[in-house]
PDB file of C-alpha atoms in Angstrom:
ATOM      1  CA  MET Y 687      -4.297  -3.713 -16.443  1.00  0.00           C
ATOM      2  CA  SER Y 688      -5.088  -2.126 -19.827  1.00  0.00           C
ATOM      3  CA  ARG Y 689      -6.325   1.012 -18.147  1.00  0.00           C
ATOM      4  CA  ALA Y 690      -2.995   1.249 -16.357  1.00  0.00           C
ATOM      5  CA  ARG Y 691      -1.398   1.867 -19.763  1.00  0.00           C
ATOM      6  CA  THR Y 692       1.550  -0.381 -19.016  1.00  0.00           C
ATOM      7  CA  THR Y 693       4.376  -1.158 -21.410  1.00  0.00           C
ATOM      8  CA  SER Y 694       6.441  -4.324 -21.689  1.00  0.00           C
ATOM      9  CA  THR Y 695       8.474  -2.987 -18.742  1.00  0.00           C
ATOM     10  CA  GLY Y 696       5.482  -3.498 -16.428  1.00  0.00           C
ATOM     11  CA  HIS Y 697       5.490   0.196 -15.503  1.00  0.00           C
ATOM     12  CA  GLU Y 698       2.009   1.650 -15.310  1.00  0.00           C
ATOM     13  CA  ALA Y 699       1.256   4.919 -17.124  1.00  0.00           C
ATOM     14  CA  SER Y 700       4.285   4.463 -19.406  1.00  0.00           C
ATOM     15  CA  ASP Y 701       2.445   3.556 -22.594  1.00  0.00           C
ATOM     16  CA  ALA Y 702       2.894   6.117 -25.365  1.00  0.00           C
ATOM     17  CA  SER Y 703      -0.830   6.673 -25.956  1.00  0.00           C
ATOM     18  CA  TRP Y 704      -1.373   7.519 -22.280  1.00  0.00           C
ATOM     19  CA  LEU Y 705       1.697   9.753 -22.162  1.00  0.00           C
ATOM     20  CA  ASP Y 706       0.659  11.582 -25.343  1.00  0.00           C
ATOM     21  CA  LEU Y 707      -2.781  12.366 -23.936  1.00  0.00           C
ATOM     22  CA  HIS Y 708      -1.333  13.587 -20.645  1.00  0.00           C
ATOM     23  CA  TYR Y 709       1.223  15.713 -22.476  1.00  0.00           C
ATOM     24  CA  ARG Y 710      -1.413  17.355 -24.676  1.00  0.00           C
ATOM     25  CA  SER Y 711      -3.553  18.118 -21.636  1.00  0.00           C
ATOM     26  CA  SER Y 712      -0.664  19.774 -19.755  1.00  0.00           C
ATOM     27  CA  ARG Y 713       1.372  20.975 -22.739  1.00  0.00           C
ATOM     28  CA  ALA Y 714       1.734  24.638 -21.730  1.00  0.00           C
ATOM     29  CA  GLU Y 715       3.195  23.892 -18.291  1.00  0.00           C
ATOM     30  CA  TYR Y 716       5.326  20.957 -19.454  1.00  0.00           C
ATOM     31  CA  GLU Y 717       6.891  22.995 -22.240  1.00  0.00           C
ATOM     32  CA  HIS Y 718       7.352  25.972 -19.912  1.00  0.00           C
ATOM     33  CA  ALA Y 719       9.267  23.711 -17.541  1.00  0.00           C
ATOM     34  CA  LEU Y 720      11.504  22.354 -20.305  1.00  0.00           C
ATOM     35  CA  SER Y 721      12.075  25.876 -21.617  1.00  0.00           C
ATOM     36  CA  SER Y 722      13.314  26.950 -18.183  1.00  0.00           C
ATOM     37  CA  VAL Y 723      16.093  24.318 -18.117  1.00  0.00           C
ATOM     38  CA  GLY Y 724      18.393  26.529 -20.185  1.00  0.00           C
ATOM     39  CA  ILE Y 725      19.315  24.149 -23.005  1.00  0.00           C
ATOM     40  CA  LYS Y 726      21.462  25.962 -25.561  1.00  0.00           C
ATOM     41  CA  THR Y 727      22.042  25.813 -29.299  1.00  0.00           C
ATOM     42  CA  GLY Y 728      24.626  23.206 -30.225  1.00  0.00           C
ATOM     43  CA  TRP Y 729      24.196  21.100 -27.104  1.00  0.00           C
ATOM     44  CA  SER Y 730      24.069  17.327 -27.018  1.00  0.00           C
ATOM     45  CA  VAL Y 731      20.999  16.252 -24.995  1.00  0.00           C
ATOM     46  CA  LEU Y 732      19.854  12.850 -23.757  1.00  0.00           C
ATOM     47  CA  ASP Y 733      16.125  12.338 -23.197  1.00  0.00           C
ATOM     48  CA  ALA Y 734      16.454   9.453 -20.725  1.00  0.00           C
ATOM     49  CA  GLY Y 735      13.114   7.692 -20.499  1.00  0.00           C
ATOM     50  CA  CYS Y 736      11.653   9.393 -23.572  1.00  0.00           C
ATOM     51  CA  GLY Y 737       8.360   7.482 -23.666  1.00  0.00           C
ATOM     52  CA  GLY Y 738       6.580   8.240 -26.912  1.00  0.00           C
ATOM     53  CA  GLY Y 739       8.860  11.189 -27.626  1.00  0.00           C
ATOM     54  CA  ASP Y 740       6.629  14.119 -26.679  1.00  0.00           C
ATOM     55  CA  PHE Y 741       9.512  16.310 -25.511  1.00  0.00           C
ATOM     56  CA  LEU Y 742      11.762  15.561 -28.483  1.00  0.00           C
ATOM     57  CA  PRO Y 743      10.494  18.283 -30.881  1.00  0.00           C
ATOM     58  CA  LEU Y 744      11.100  21.051 -28.331  1.00  0.00           C
ATOM     59  CA  LEU Y 745      14.490  19.628 -27.373  1.00  0.00           C
ATOM     60  CA  ALA Y 746      15.457  19.580 -31.039  1.00  0.00           C
ATOM     61  CA  GLU Y 747      14.281  23.172 -31.422  1.00  0.00           C
ATOM     62  CA  PHE Y 748      16.484  24.269 -28.525  1.00  0.00           C
ATOM     63  CA  VAL Y 749      19.681  22.582 -29.715  1.00  0.00           C
ATOM     64  CA  GLY Y 750      19.152  23.500 -33.372  1.00  0.00           C
ATOM     65  CA  THR Y 751      20.836  21.901 -36.341  1.00  0.00           C
ATOM     66  CA  GLU Y 752      24.233  22.158 -34.657  1.00  0.00           C
ATOM     67  CA  GLY Y 753      23.122  20.124 -31.662  1.00  0.00           C
ATOM     68  CA  ALA Y 754      22.279  16.464 -31.142  1.00  0.00           C
ATOM     69  CA  ILE Y 755      19.388  14.630 -29.482  1.00  0.00           C
ATOM     70  CA  THR Y 756      19.470  11.059 -28.200  1.00  0.00           C
ATOM     71  CA  ALA Y 757      16.272   9.306 -27.095  1.00  0.00           C
ATOM     72  CA  LEU Y 758      16.522   6.365 -24.690  1.00  0.00           C
ATOM     73  CA  ASP Y 759      13.736   4.237 -23.239  1.00  0.00           C
ATOM     74  CA  LEU Y 760      13.496   0.903 -21.468  1.00  0.00           C
ATOM     75  CA  ALA Y 761      10.435  -0.141 -23.501  1.00  0.00           C
ATOM     76  CA  PRO Y 762      11.365  -1.249 -27.043  1.00  0.00           C
ATOM     77  CA  GLU Y 763       7.872  -0.385 -28.277  1.00  0.00           C
ATOM     78  CA  ASN Y 764       8.314   3.239 -27.227  1.00  0.00           C
ATOM     79  CA  ILE Y 765      11.604   3.498 -29.103  1.00  0.00           C
ATOM     80  CA  ALA Y 766      10.004   1.818 -32.120  1.00  0.00           C
ATOM     81  CA  ARG Y 767       7.272   4.440 -32.046  1.00  0.00           C
ATOM     82  CA  VAL Y 768       9.791   7.295 -31.896  1.00  0.00           C
ATOM     83  CA  GLU Y 769      11.611   5.814 -34.887  1.00  0.00           C
ATOM     84  CA  THR Y 770       8.348   5.463 -36.812  1.00  0.00           C
ATOM     85  CA  LEU Y 771       7.342   9.062 -36.097  1.00  0.00           C
ATOM     86  CA  ALA Y 772      10.783  10.258 -37.229  1.00  0.00           C
ATOM     87  CA  ARG Y 773      10.505   8.290 -40.489  1.00  0.00           C
ATOM     88  CA  GLU Y 774       7.055   9.787 -41.082  1.00  0.00           C
ATOM     89  CA  GLY Y 775       8.363  13.290 -40.513  1.00  0.00           C
ATOM     90  CA  ARG Y 776       6.337  13.831 -37.337  1.00  0.00           C
ATOM     91  CA  LEU Y 777       9.515  14.054 -35.257  1.00  0.00           C
ATOM     92  CA  PRO Y 778      12.776  15.778 -36.221  1.00  0.00           C
ATOM     93  CA  SER Y 779      15.138  13.662 -38.283  1.00  0.00           C
ATOM     94  CA  GLY Y 780      18.558  12.802 -36.945  1.00  0.00           C
ATOM     95  CA  ILE Y 781      17.451  11.780 -33.471  1.00  0.00           C
ATOM     96  CA  VAL Y 782      19.576   8.865 -32.216  1.00  0.00           C
ATOM     97  CA  THR Y 783      17.496   6.165 -30.513  1.00  0.00           C
ATOM     98  CA  LYS Y 784      18.529   3.526 -28.003  1.00  0.00           C
ATOM     99  CA  VAL Y 785      16.733   0.891 -25.959  1.00  0.00           C
ATOM    100  CA  GLY Y 786      18.313   0.932 -22.543  1.00  0.00           C
ATOM    101  CA  SER Y 787      18.132   1.596 -18.831  1.00  0.00           C
ATOM    102  CA  LEU Y 788      18.954   4.664 -16.758  1.00  0.00           C
ATOM    103  CA  LEU Y 789      20.782   2.262 -14.469  1.00  0.00           C
ATOM    104  CA  ASP Y 790      23.340   1.354 -17.151  1.00  0.00           C
ATOM    105  CA  LEU Y 791      23.422   4.085 -19.785  1.00  0.00           C
ATOM    106  CA  PRO Y 792      24.886   2.769 -23.069  1.00  0.00           C
ATOM    107  CA  PHE Y 793      26.960   5.882 -23.692  1.00  0.00           C
ATOM    108  CA  PRO Y 794      30.570   6.938 -23.116  1.00  0.00           C
ATOM    109  CA  ASP Y 795      31.703   9.280 -20.365  1.00  0.00           C
ATOM    110  CA  ALA Y 796      31.141  13.027 -20.801  1.00  0.00           C
ATOM    111  CA  ALA Y 797      28.949  12.561 -23.875  1.00  0.00           C
ATOM    112  CA  PHE Y 798      26.157  15.053 -23.112  1.00  0.00           C
ATOM    113  CA  ASP Y 799      25.616  18.663 -22.095  1.00  0.00           C
ATOM    114  CA  CYS Y 800      22.208  17.850 -20.570  1.00  0.00           C
ATOM    115  CA  VAL Y 801      20.368  14.759 -19.383  1.00  0.00           C
ATOM    116  CA  TRP Y 802      16.582  15.270 -19.271  1.00  0.00           C
ATOM    117  CA  ILE Y 803      14.623  12.752 -17.150  1.00  0.00           C
ATOM    118  CA  ALA Y 804      10.849  13.284 -17.122  1.00  0.00           C
ATOM    119  CA  ASN Y 805       8.491  11.216 -14.964  1.00  0.00           C
ATOM    120  CA  VAL Y 806      10.888   8.287 -14.630  1.00  0.00           C
ATOM    121  CA  ALA Y 807      12.269   8.626 -11.083  1.00  0.00           C
ATOM    122  CA  GLN Y 808       8.890   7.499  -9.738  1.00  0.00           C
ATOM    123  CA  TYR Y 809       9.587   3.953 -10.968  1.00  0.00           C
ATOM    124  CA  LEU Y 810      12.961   3.661  -9.198  1.00  0.00           C
ATOM    125  CA  THR Y 811      13.862   2.451  -5.734  1.00  0.00           C
ATOM    126  CA  PRO Y 812      16.038   4.820  -3.661  1.00  0.00           C
ATOM    127  CA  ALA Y 813      19.095   2.700  -4.468  1.00  0.00           C
ATOM    128  CA  GLU Y 814      18.235   2.668  -8.175  1.00  0.00           C
ATOM    129  CA  PHE Y 815      17.789   6.437  -8.117  1.00  0.00           C
ATOM    130  CA  GLU Y 816      21.325   6.806  -6.758  1.00  0.00           C
ATOM    131  CA  THR Y 817      22.597   4.518  -9.513  1.00  0.00           C
ATOM    132  CA  ALA Y 818      20.711   6.503 -12.162  1.00  0.00           C
ATOM    133  CA  VAL Y 819      22.192   9.756 -10.854  1.00  0.00           C
ATOM    134  CA  ALA Y 820      25.686   8.242 -10.873  1.00  0.00           C
ATOM    135  CA  GLU Y 821      25.176   7.142 -14.484  1.00  0.00           C
ATOM    136  CA  ALA Y 822      23.874  10.587 -15.456  1.00  0.00           C
ATOM    137  CA  ARG Y 823      26.911  12.204 -13.839  1.00  0.00           C
ATOM    138  CA  ARG Y 824      29.183   9.828 -15.740  1.00  0.00           C
ATOM    139  CA  VAL Y 825      27.753  10.673 -19.163  1.00  0.00           C
ATOM    140  CA  LEU Y 826      27.488  14.425 -18.503  1.00  0.00           C
ATOM    141  CA  LYS Y 827      30.285  16.829 -19.364  1.00  0.00           C
ATOM    142  CA  PRO Y 828      31.813  18.988 -16.615  1.00  0.00           C
ATOM    143  CA  GLY Y 829      29.367  21.820 -16.065  1.00  0.00           C
ATOM    144  CA  GLY Y 830      26.559  19.810 -17.698  1.00  0.00           C
ATOM    145  CA  LEU Y 831      22.963  19.853 -16.507  1.00  0.00           C
ATOM    146  CA  LEU Y 832      20.905  17.056 -14.983  1.00  0.00           C
ATOM    147  CA  ALA Y 833      17.214  18.008 -15.262  1.00  0.00           C
ATOM    148  CA  ILE Y 834      14.626  15.853 -13.494  1.00  0.00           C
ATOM    149  CA  LYS Y 835      10.889  16.491 -13.871  1.00  0.00           C
ATOM    150  CA  GLU Y 836       8.757  14.513 -11.458  1.00  0.00           C
ATOM    151  CA  PHE Y 837       5.227  14.616 -10.058  1.00  0.00           C
ATOM    152  CA  ASP Y 838       4.184  15.402  -6.535  1.00  0.00           C
ATOM    153  CA  SER Y 839       0.708  13.915  -6.623  1.00  0.00           C
ATOM    154  CA  HIS Y 840      -0.003  14.779  -2.998  1.00  0.00           C
ATOM    155  CA  ILE Y 841      -1.600  17.830  -4.646  1.00  0.00           C
ATOM    156  CA  LEU Y 842      -3.555  15.919  -7.309  1.00  0.00           C
ATOM    157  CA  GLN Y 843      -7.236  16.935  -7.251  1.00  0.00           C
ATOM    158  CA  VAL Y 844     -10.362  16.357  -9.312  1.00  0.00           C
ATOM    159  CA  GLN Y 845     -13.311  18.547  -8.375  1.00  0.00           C
ATOM    160  CA  PRO Y 846     -16.221  18.391  -7.660  1.00  0.00           C
ATOM    161  CA  MET Y 847     -15.612  14.751  -6.730  1.00  0.00           C
ATOM    162  CA  ASP Y 848     -16.068  14.070  -3.024  1.00  0.00           C
ATOM    163  CA  SER Y 849     -12.784  15.364  -1.595  1.00  0.00           C
ATOM    164  CA  GLY Y 850     -12.736  12.890   1.287  1.00  0.00           C
ATOM    165  CA  ALA Y 851     -13.136   9.863  -0.961  1.00  0.00           C
ATOM    166  CA  PHE Y 852     -10.497  11.171  -3.350  1.00  0.00           C
ATOM    167  CA  SER Y 853      -7.958  12.033  -0.637  1.00  0.00           C
ATOM    168  CA  ARG Y 854      -8.375   8.689   1.139  1.00  0.00           C
ATOM    169  CA  PHE Y 855      -7.782   6.912  -2.163  1.00  0.00           C
ATOM    170  CA  MET Y 856      -4.682   9.001  -2.900  1.00  0.00           C
ATOM    171  CA  ASN Y 857      -3.235   8.529   0.607  1.00  0.00           C
ATOM    172  CA  ILE Y 858      -3.465   4.759   0.257  1.00  0.00           C
ATOM    173  CA  ARG Y 859      -2.183   4.856  -3.310  1.00  0.00           C
ATOM    174  CA  LEU Y 860       0.881   6.872  -2.323  1.00  0.00           C
ATOM    175  CA  ALA Y 861       1.508   4.494   0.576  1.00  0.00           C
ATOM    176  CA  THR Y 862       1.522   1.545  -1.836  1.00  0.00           C
ATOM    177  CA  PHE Y 863       4.531   3.029  -3.624  1.00  0.00           C
ATOM    178  CA  ALA Y 864       6.466   2.885  -0.360  1.00  0.00           C
ATOM    179  CA  THR Y 865       5.325  -0.711   0.103  1.00  0.00           C
ATOM    180  CA  LYS Y 866       6.675  -1.522  -3.358  1.00  0.00           C
ATOM    181  CA  GLY Y 867       9.914   0.235  -2.439  1.00  0.00           C
ATOM    182  CA  VAL Y 868       9.790   2.784  -5.286  1.00  0.00           C
ATOM    183  CA  LEU Y 869       9.823   6.573  -5.079  1.00  0.00           C
ATOM    184  CA  GLY Y 870       6.357   6.865  -6.594  1.00  0.00           C
ATOM    185  CA  THR Y 871       4.386   9.766  -7.996  1.00  0.00           C
ATOM    186  CA  GLY Y 872       4.631  11.751  -4.773  1.00  0.00           C
ATOM    187  CA  SER Y 873       8.410  12.079  -4.981  1.00  0.00           C
ATOM    188  CA  GLY Y 874       8.885  15.275  -6.981  1.00  0.00           C
ATOM    189  CA  THR Y 875       9.385  17.635  -4.050  1.00  0.00           C
ATOM    190  CA  GLY Y 876      12.036  15.379  -2.524  1.00  0.00           C
ATOM    191  CA  ILE Y 877      14.254  14.977  -5.608  1.00  0.00           C
ATOM    192  CA  ALA Y 878      16.496  17.903  -4.642  1.00  0.00           C
ATOM    193  CA  SER Y 879      17.261  16.358  -1.238  1.00  0.00           C
ATOM    194  CA  ARG Y 880      18.024  13.027  -2.866  1.00  0.00           C
ATOM    195  CA  LEU Y 881      20.421  14.713  -5.286  1.00  0.00           C
ATOM    196  CA  ARG Y 882      22.200  16.467  -2.408  1.00  0.00           C
ATOM    197  CA  ALA Y 883      22.577  13.091  -0.698  1.00  0.00           C
ATOM    198  CA  THR Y 884      24.557  11.891  -3.734  1.00  0.00           C
ATOM    199  CA  GLY Y 885      27.055  14.702  -3.254  1.00  0.00           C
ATOM    200  CA  LEU Y 886      25.745  17.236  -5.756  1.00  0.00           C
ATOM    201  CA  THR Y 887      25.534  20.783  -4.414  1.00  0.00           C
ATOM    202  CA  ASP Y 888      24.611  23.167  -7.253  1.00  0.00           C
ATOM    203  CA  ILE Y 889      20.896  22.381  -7.234  1.00  0.00           C
ATOM    204  CA  THR Y 890      17.721  24.373  -7.842  1.00  0.00           C
ATOM    205  CA  ALA Y 891      14.082  23.288  -7.800  1.00  0.00           C
ATOM    206  CA  ARG Y 892      10.866  24.863  -9.011  1.00  0.00           C
ATOM    207  CA  GLY Y 893       7.272  23.699  -8.804  1.00  0.00           C
ATOM    208  CA  PHE Y 894       4.645  23.960 -11.548  1.00  0.00           C
ATOM    209  CA  LEU Y 895       0.886  23.821 -10.999  1.00  0.00           C
ATOM    210  CA  VAL Y 896      -1.304  22.523 -13.807  1.00  0.00           C
ATOM    211  CA  GLU Y 897      -4.882  23.686 -13.365  1.00  0.00           C
ATOM    212  CA  ARG Y 898      -7.744  23.073 -15.775  1.00  0.00           C
ATOM    213  CA  TRP Y 899     -11.268  24.343 -15.142  1.00  0.00           C
ATOM    214  CA  ALA Y 900     -14.630  23.620 -16.792  1.00  0.00           C
ATOM    215  CA  ASP Y 901     -14.680  23.821 -20.595  1.00  0.00           C
ATOM    216  CA  CYS Y 902     -11.037  22.756 -20.463  1.00  0.00           C
ATOM    217  CA  GLY Y 903     -10.951  21.152 -23.873  1.00  0.00           C
ATOM    218  CA  ALA Y 904     -11.107  17.668 -25.341  1.00  0.00           C
ATOM    219  CA  ASP Y 905      -7.568  16.582 -24.441  1.00  0.00           C
ATOM    220  CA  THR Y 906      -7.935  17.294 -20.730  1.00  0.00           C
ATOM    221  CA  LYS Y 907     -11.376  15.698 -20.626  1.00  0.00           C
ATOM    222  CA  ALA Y 908     -10.071  12.580 -22.351  1.00  0.00           C
ATOM    223  CA  TYR Y 909      -7.069  12.378 -20.036  1.00  0.00           C
ATOM    224  CA  VAL Y 910      -9.062  12.884 -16.831  1.00  0.00           C
ATOM    225  CA  ARG Y 911     -11.739  10.453 -18.048  1.00  0.00           C
ATOM    226  CA  ASN Y 912      -9.068   7.766 -18.488  1.00  0.00           C
ATOM    227  CA  LEU Y 913      -7.428   8.647 -15.176  1.00  0.00           C
ATOM    228  CA  LEU Y 914     -10.696   8.370 -13.259  1.00  0.00           C
ATOM    229  CA  SER Y 915     -11.527   5.125 -15.035  1.00  0.00           C
ATOM    230  CA  TYR Y 916      -8.204   3.648 -13.991  1.00  0.00           C
ATOM    231  CA  PHE Y 917      -8.485   4.879 -10.395  1.00  0.00           C
ATOM    232  CA  ALA Y 918     -11.989   3.377 -10.200  1.00  0.00           C
ATOM    233  CA  THR Y 919     -10.536   0.049 -11.351  1.00  0.00           C
ATOM    234  CA  VAL Y 920      -7.786   0.188  -8.709  1.00  0.00           C
ATOM    235  CA  ALA Y 921      -9.990   1.371  -5.822  1.00  0.00           C
ATOM    236  CA  PRO Y 922     -11.447  -2.068  -4.941  1.00  0.00           C
ATOM    237  CA  GLN Y 923      -7.882  -3.308  -4.300  1.00  0.00           C
ATOM    238  CA  TYR Y 924      -7.461  -0.788  -1.485  1.00  0.00           C
ATOM    239  CA  PRO Y 925      -8.896  -0.973   2.073  1.00  0.00           C
ATOM    240  CA  LEU Y 926     -11.391   1.829   1.506  1.00  0.00           C
ATOM    241  CA  PRO Y 927     -14.766   2.382   3.198  1.00  0.00           C
ATOM    242  CA  SER Y 928     -17.721   0.954   1.319  1.00  0.00           C
ATOM    243  CA  GLU Y 929     -19.029   4.483   0.797  1.00  0.00           C
ATOM    244  CA  ASP Y 930     -15.817   5.407  -1.002  1.00  0.00           C
ATOM    245  CA  LEU Y 931     -15.985   2.333  -3.216  1.00  0.00           C
ATOM    246  CA  ALA Y 932     -19.550   3.274  -4.123  1.00  0.00           C
ATOM    247  CA  THR Y 933     -18.330   6.764  -5.015  1.00  0.00           C
ATOM    248  CA  TRP Y 934     -15.686   5.341  -7.332  1.00  0.00           C
ATOM    249  CA  GLN Y 935     -18.225   3.005  -8.917  1.00  0.00           C
ATOM    250  CA  GLY Y 936     -20.387   6.028  -9.629  1.00  0.00           C
ATOM    251  CA  VAL Y 937     -17.450   7.878 -11.164  1.00  0.00           C
ATOM    252  CA  ALA Y 938     -16.666   4.918 -13.407  1.00  0.00           C
ATOM    253  CA  ALA Y 939     -20.301   4.613 -14.486  1.00  0.00           C
ATOM    254  CA  ASN Y 940     -20.709   8.291 -15.321  1.00  0.00           C
ATOM    255  CA  PRO Y 941     -17.460  10.306 -15.502  1.00  0.00           C
ATOM    256  CA  GLU Y 942     -19.224  12.970 -17.577  1.00  0.00           C
ATOM    257  CA  ARG Y 943     -21.090  14.069 -14.456  1.00  0.00           C
ATOM    258  CA  LEU Y 944     -17.767  15.420 -13.179  1.00  0.00           C
ATOM    259  CA  LEU Y 945     -16.273  16.465 -16.492  1.00  0.00           C
ATOM    260  CA  ASP Y 946     -19.323  18.482 -17.544  1.00  0.00           C
ATOM    261  CA  ASP Y 947     -19.963  20.038 -14.154  1.00  0.00           C
ATOM    262  CA  PRO Y 948     -19.516  23.843 -14.227  1.00  0.00           C
ATOM    263  CA  GLY Y 949     -17.378  23.492 -11.110  1.00  0.00           C
ATOM    264  CA  PHE Y 950     -15.001  20.964 -12.669  1.00  0.00           C
ATOM    265  CA  CYS Y 951     -11.319  21.481 -11.885  1.00  0.00           C
ATOM    266  CA  TYR Y 952      -8.306  19.225 -12.430  1.00  0.00           C
ATOM    267  CA  ARG Y 953      -5.044  20.023 -10.648  1.00  0.00           C
ATOM    268  CA  GLU Y 954      -1.664  18.358 -10.753  1.00  0.00           C
ATOM    269  CA  PHE Y 955       1.722  19.497  -9.495  1.00  0.00           C
ATOM    270  CA  PHE Y 956       5.225  18.642 -10.607  1.00  0.00           C
ATOM    271  CA  VAL Y 957       8.719  19.769  -9.722  1.00  0.00           C
ATOM    272  CA  LEU Y 958      11.639  20.498 -12.027  1.00  0.00           C
ATOM    273  CA  THR Y 959      14.973  19.940 -10.291  1.00  0.00           C
ATOM    274  CA  LEU Y 960      18.235  21.045 -11.906  1.00  0.00           C
ATOM    275  CA  ALA Y 961      21.724  19.984 -10.867  1.00  0.00           C
ATOM    276  CA  THR Y 962      24.865  21.398 -12.460  1.00  0.00           C
ATOM    277  CA  MET Y 963      27.783  18.998 -12.631  1.00  0.00           C
ATOM    278  CA  PRO Y 964      31.058  20.045 -11.012  1.00  0.00           C
ATOM    279  CA  GLY Y 965      33.431  21.725 -13.473  1.00  0.00           C
TER     280      GLY Y 965
END
């Protein structure tokens, strides 16, 4: 499971090294999304599920010296990393850190102007998502913002890999999330509807396409190389045709054939959903 980049929580793709690489590959779009939230100087912001802390510098820039940032994560090793980076001066000083769960936020009522949740809803069951939203509403001030960034990997593509083999793999992979009972990485587009079901009404959603073509740079190549390696490891667990398994074996044996192809293209899609708390 090392290629899954799990943490002590058991959540795949939640290890800081994996998250850092993904963030660097998609930095422009991720930071554009965060910039569009509307966080203001002097605000108190909770990064709920902060991972390795990639979004913390930009959050701190938005709130300025008059604001406050709190970083929370379920994995103690991620919080330890954030604290280490802050001590070393690689993250802004003054960030408050907590180990804790979105399902039971260790904060008082009406403590924050914004709760930022990036790529965490995918790990929750529908019932847990409702609990997490209720907790976010509790700790947000009247008029505060709940901002949820989540993938919709129905649109994930790696070209020029055989599109049939890739799509069959992704269809089965997305179905496994439903089998596990969690929202999964295909849930981004549906977050707004789930928020409305909790009683929130002032909701907006916007999609962001990340697209990287040939000569995309070292960070994207490293990220996609790791992603393909992990998918190739998972593929034999799925009921795929033998031809597809052979395709994935070939990808694992020589990912550079795709990465160095002049027709290479990596695409991912995510949705930013904003909900304003009742005044």
